[in-house]
């Protein structure tokens, strides 16, 4: 119902505010997170869509994907406890303990020192 929609929108705005305040400004996330981030930040945060396996997803606007792909240190926004988070932590391996992570509502923002791009 309406309550769930309001909660979801509030969380999306909180995530956008956290990224605007402290970065990173180029991130990978799922389709709906990306759409809301770009909209809620007026493109201050650019997002490339990835699926739960961190492979390229449905990127409807290729310039965003290219911009995040050129970033030296992109972030990763995943839902806490999700398959995407488990996969990201697996890809980080030993670096998971030294990777900065912070929570924003139900999301976790990972900001590793080097990009994780399993499709390359």
PDB file of C-alpha atoms in Angstrom:
ATOM      1  CA  UNK A   1       0.000   0.000   0.000  1.00  0.00           C
ATOM      2  CA  UNK A   2       0.734   3.624   0.332  1.00  0.00           C
ATOM      3  CA  UNK A   3       2.816   3.230   3.490  1.00  0.00           C
ATOM      4  CA  UNK A   4       5.286   0.920   1.784  1.00  0.00           C
ATOM      5  CA  UNK A   5       5.628   3.324  -1.162  1.00  0.00           C
ATOM      6  CA  UNK A   6       6.326   6.222   1.179  1.00  0.00           C
ATOM      7  CA  UNK A   7       8.931   4.206   3.064  1.00  0.00           C
ATOM      8  CA  UNK A   8      10.627   3.189  -0.161  1.00  0.00           C
ATOM      9  CA  UNK A   9      10.713   6.776  -1.437  1.00  0.00           C
ATOM     10  CA  UNK A  10      12.035   8.070   1.904  1.00  0.00           C
ATOM     11  CA  UNK A  11      14.831   5.487   1.803  1.00  0.00           C
ATOM     12  CA  UNK A  12      15.674   6.463  -1.787  1.00  0.00           C
ATOM     13  CA  UNK A  13      15.955  10.126  -0.758  1.00  0.00           C
ATOM     14  CA  UNK A  14      18.120   9.198   2.252  1.00  0.00           C
ATOM     15  CA  UNK A  15      20.460   7.212   0.012  1.00  0.00           C
ATOM     16  CA  UNK A  16      20.683  10.101  -2.449  1.00  0.00           C
ATOM     17  CA  UNK A  17      21.438  12.544   0.367  1.00  0.00           C
ATOM     18  CA  UNK A  18      24.165  10.275   1.779  1.00  0.00           C
ATOM     19  CA  UNK A  19      25.891   9.994  -1.600  1.00  0.00           C
ATOM     20  CA  UNK A  20      25.588  13.715  -2.291  1.00  0.00           C
ATOM     21  CA  UNK A  21      27.083  14.523   1.097  1.00  0.00           C
ATOM     22  CA  UNK A  22      29.978  12.075   1.239  1.00  0.00           C
ATOM     23  CA  UNK A  23      30.232  10.417  -2.177  1.00  0.00           C
ATOM     24  CA  UNK A  24      31.078   8.468  -4.126  1.00  0.00           C
ATOM     25  CA  UNK A  25      29.474  10.300  -7.050  1.00  0.00           C
ATOM     26  CA  UNK A  26      29.810   7.425  -9.524  1.00  0.00           C
ATOM     27  CA  UNK A  27      28.268   4.152  -8.446  1.00  0.00           C
ATOM     28  CA  UNK A  28      26.977   0.809  -9.639  1.00  0.00           C
ATOM     29  CA  UNK A  29      23.567  -0.377  -8.390  1.00  0.00           C
ATOM     30  CA  UNK A  30      20.439  -2.167  -9.531  1.00  0.00           C
ATOM     31  CA  UNK A  31      18.034  -0.700 -12.070  1.00  0.00           C
ATOM     32  CA  UNK A  32      15.555   0.969  -9.719  1.00  0.00           C
ATOM     33  CA  UNK A  33      18.195   2.292  -7.345  1.00  0.00           C
ATOM     34  CA  UNK A  34      20.030   3.856 -10.290  1.00  0.00           C
ATOM     35  CA  UNK A  35      16.899   5.484 -11.673  1.00  0.00           C
ATOM     36  CA  UNK A  36      16.026   7.049  -8.354  1.00  0.00           C
ATOM     37  CA  UNK A  37      19.599   8.131  -7.586  1.00  0.00           C
ATOM     38  CA  UNK A  38      20.030   9.978 -10.842  1.00  0.00           C
ATOM     39  CA  UNK A  39      16.617  11.625 -10.462  1.00  0.00           C
ATOM     40  CA  UNK A  40      16.869  12.440  -6.737  1.00  0.00           C
ATOM     41  CA  UNK A  41      20.352  13.967  -7.119  1.00  0.00           C
ATOM     42  CA  UNK A  42      19.702  15.911 -10.323  1.00  0.00           C
ATOM     43  CA  UNK A  43      22.547  13.879 -11.865  1.00  0.00           C
ATOM     44  CA  UNK A  44      25.048  14.781  -9.116  1.00  0.00           C
ATOM     45  CA  UNK A  45      25.352  11.026  -8.642  1.00  0.00           C
ATOM     46  CA  UNK A  46      25.723   8.963 -11.805  1.00  0.00           C
ATOM     47  CA  UNK A  47      24.833   5.295 -11.747  1.00  0.00           C
ATOM     48  CA  UNK A  48      25.590   2.278 -13.914  1.00  0.00           C
ATOM     49  CA  UNK A  49      23.098  -0.569 -13.706  1.00  0.00           C
ATOM     50  CA  UNK A  50      24.343  -3.994 -12.645  1.00  0.00           C
ATOM     51  CA  UNK A  51      22.460  -7.159 -11.793  1.00  0.00           C
ATOM     52  CA  UNK A  52      22.782  -9.314  -8.660  1.00  0.00           C
ATOM     53  CA  UNK A  53      25.969 -10.856 -10.100  1.00  0.00           C
ATOM     54  CA  UNK A  54      27.451  -7.396 -10.700  1.00  0.00           C
ATOM     55  CA  UNK A  55      27.233  -7.861 -14.444  1.00  0.00           C
ATOM     56  CA  UNK A  56      25.949  -5.075 -16.712  1.00  0.00           C
ATOM     57  CA  UNK A  57      22.222  -4.641 -16.402  1.00  0.00           C
ATOM     58  CA  UNK A  58      19.611  -2.687 -18.324  1.00  0.00           C
ATOM     59  CA  UNK A  59      21.371   0.628 -18.854  1.00  0.00           C
ATOM     60  CA  UNK A  60      18.896   2.752 -20.761  1.00  0.00           C
ATOM     61  CA  UNK A  61      21.214   5.766 -20.988  1.00  0.00           C
ATOM     62  CA  UNK A  62      24.681   4.618 -22.157  1.00  0.00           C
ATOM     63  CA  UNK A  63      26.556   7.824 -21.171  1.00  0.00           C
ATOM     64  CA  UNK A  64      25.953   7.025 -17.475  1.00  0.00           C
ATOM     65  CA  UNK A  65      27.407   3.539 -17.914  1.00  0.00           C
ATOM     66  CA  UNK A  66      30.447   4.954 -19.699  1.00  0.00           C
ATOM     67  CA  UNK A  67      31.015   7.637 -17.052  1.00  0.00           C
ATOM     68  CA  UNK A  68      30.911   5.152 -14.188  1.00  0.00           C
ATOM     69  CA  UNK A  69      33.111   2.823 -16.241  1.00  0.00           C
ATOM     70  CA  UNK A  70      35.774   5.543 -16.482  1.00  0.00           C
ATOM     71  CA  UNK A  71      35.696   6.274 -12.744  1.00  0.00           C
ATOM     72  CA  UNK A  72      38.924   5.447 -10.924  1.00  0.00           C
ATOM     73  CA  UNK A  73      37.064   4.469  -7.784  1.00  0.00           C
ATOM     74  CA  UNK A  74      33.361   3.792  -8.291  1.00  0.00           C
ATOM     75  CA  UNK A  75      31.119   2.868  -5.419  1.00  0.00           C
ATOM     76  CA  UNK A  76      28.663  -0.001  -5.181  1.00  0.00           C
ATOM     77  CA  UNK A  77      25.184   0.419  -3.710  1.00  0.00           C
ATOM     78  CA  UNK A  78      23.554  -2.842  -2.668  1.00  0.00           C
ATOM     79  CA  UNK A  79      20.674  -3.777  -0.442  1.00  0.00           C
ATOM     80  CA  UNK A  80      21.980  -5.068   2.895  1.00  0.00           C
ATOM     81  CA  UNK A  81      21.970  -8.866   2.968  1.00  0.00           C
ATOM     82  CA  UNK A  82      21.056  -9.206  -0.703  1.00  0.00           C
ATOM     83  CA  UNK A  83      22.554 -11.646  -3.225  1.00  0.00           C
ATOM     84  CA  UNK A  84      24.336  -8.657  -4.803  1.00  0.00           C
ATOM     85  CA  UNK A  85      25.984  -7.814  -1.480  1.00  0.00           C
ATOM     86  CA  UNK A  86      27.088 -11.395  -0.926  1.00  0.00           C
ATOM     87  CA  UNK A  87      28.519 -11.531  -4.440  1.00  0.00           C
ATOM     88  CA  UNK A  88      30.325  -8.195  -4.012  1.00  0.00           C
ATOM     89  CA  UNK A  89      31.847  -9.309  -0.733  1.00  0.00           C
ATOM     90  CA  UNK A  90      33.022 -12.510  -2.425  1.00  0.00           C
ATOM     91  CA  UNK A  91      34.634 -10.531  -5.241  1.00  0.00           C
ATOM     92  CA  UNK A  92      36.339  -8.243  -2.741  1.00  0.00           C
ATOM     93  CA  UNK A  93      37.869 -11.267  -1.003  1.00  0.00           C
ATOM     94  CA  UNK A  94      40.553 -10.237   1.492  1.00  0.00           C
ATOM     95  CA  UNK A  95      39.914  -6.556   0.680  1.00  0.00           C
ATOM     96  CA  UNK A  96      36.444  -6.694   2.217  1.00  0.00           C
ATOM     97  CA  UNK A  97      37.883  -5.909   5.670  1.00  0.00           C
ATOM     98  CA  UNK A  98      39.618  -2.726   4.463  1.00  0.00           C
ATOM     99  CA  UNK A  99      36.891  -1.477   2.122  1.00  0.00           C
ATOM    100  CA  UNK A 100      34.970   1.525   3.467  1.00  0.00           C
ATOM    101  CA  UNK A 101      31.292   0.622   3.926  1.00  0.00           C
ATOM    102  CA  UNK A 102      28.452   2.671   5.293  1.00  0.00           C
ATOM    103  CA  UNK A 103      24.747   2.151   5.667  1.00  0.00           C
ATOM    104  CA  UNK A 104      22.040   4.397   4.302  1.00  0.00           C
ATOM    105  CA  UNK A 105      18.681   2.973   5.273  1.00  0.00           C
ATOM    106  CA  UNK A 106      18.405  -0.551   3.903  1.00  0.00           C
ATOM    107  CA  UNK A 107      21.332   0.021   1.558  1.00  0.00           C
ATOM    108  CA  UNK A 108      25.073  -0.402   1.977  1.00  0.00           C
ATOM    109  CA  UNK A 109      27.536   1.759   0.112  1.00  0.00           C
ATOM    110  CA  UNK A 110      30.852   0.059  -0.595  1.00  0.00           C
ATOM    111  CA  UNK A 111      33.751   2.197  -1.801  1.00  0.00           C
ATOM    112  CA  UNK A 112      36.702  -0.083  -2.576  1.00  0.00           C
ATOM    113  CA  UNK A 113      40.114   1.372  -3.410  1.00  0.00           C
ATOM    114  CA  UNK A 114      40.028  -0.315  -6.824  1.00  0.00           C
ATOM    115  CA  UNK A 115      37.056  -1.063  -9.072  1.00  0.00           C
ATOM    116  CA  UNK A 116      35.308  -4.428  -9.124  1.00  0.00           C
ATOM    117  CA  UNK A 117      34.278  -5.043 -12.726  1.00  0.00           C
ATOM    118  CA  UNK A 118      33.832  -8.794 -13.294  1.00  0.00           C
ATOM    119  CA  UNK A 119      32.754  -8.301 -16.928  1.00  0.00           C
ATOM    120  CA  UNK A 120      36.229  -7.153 -17.993  1.00  0.00           C
TER     121      UNK A 120
END
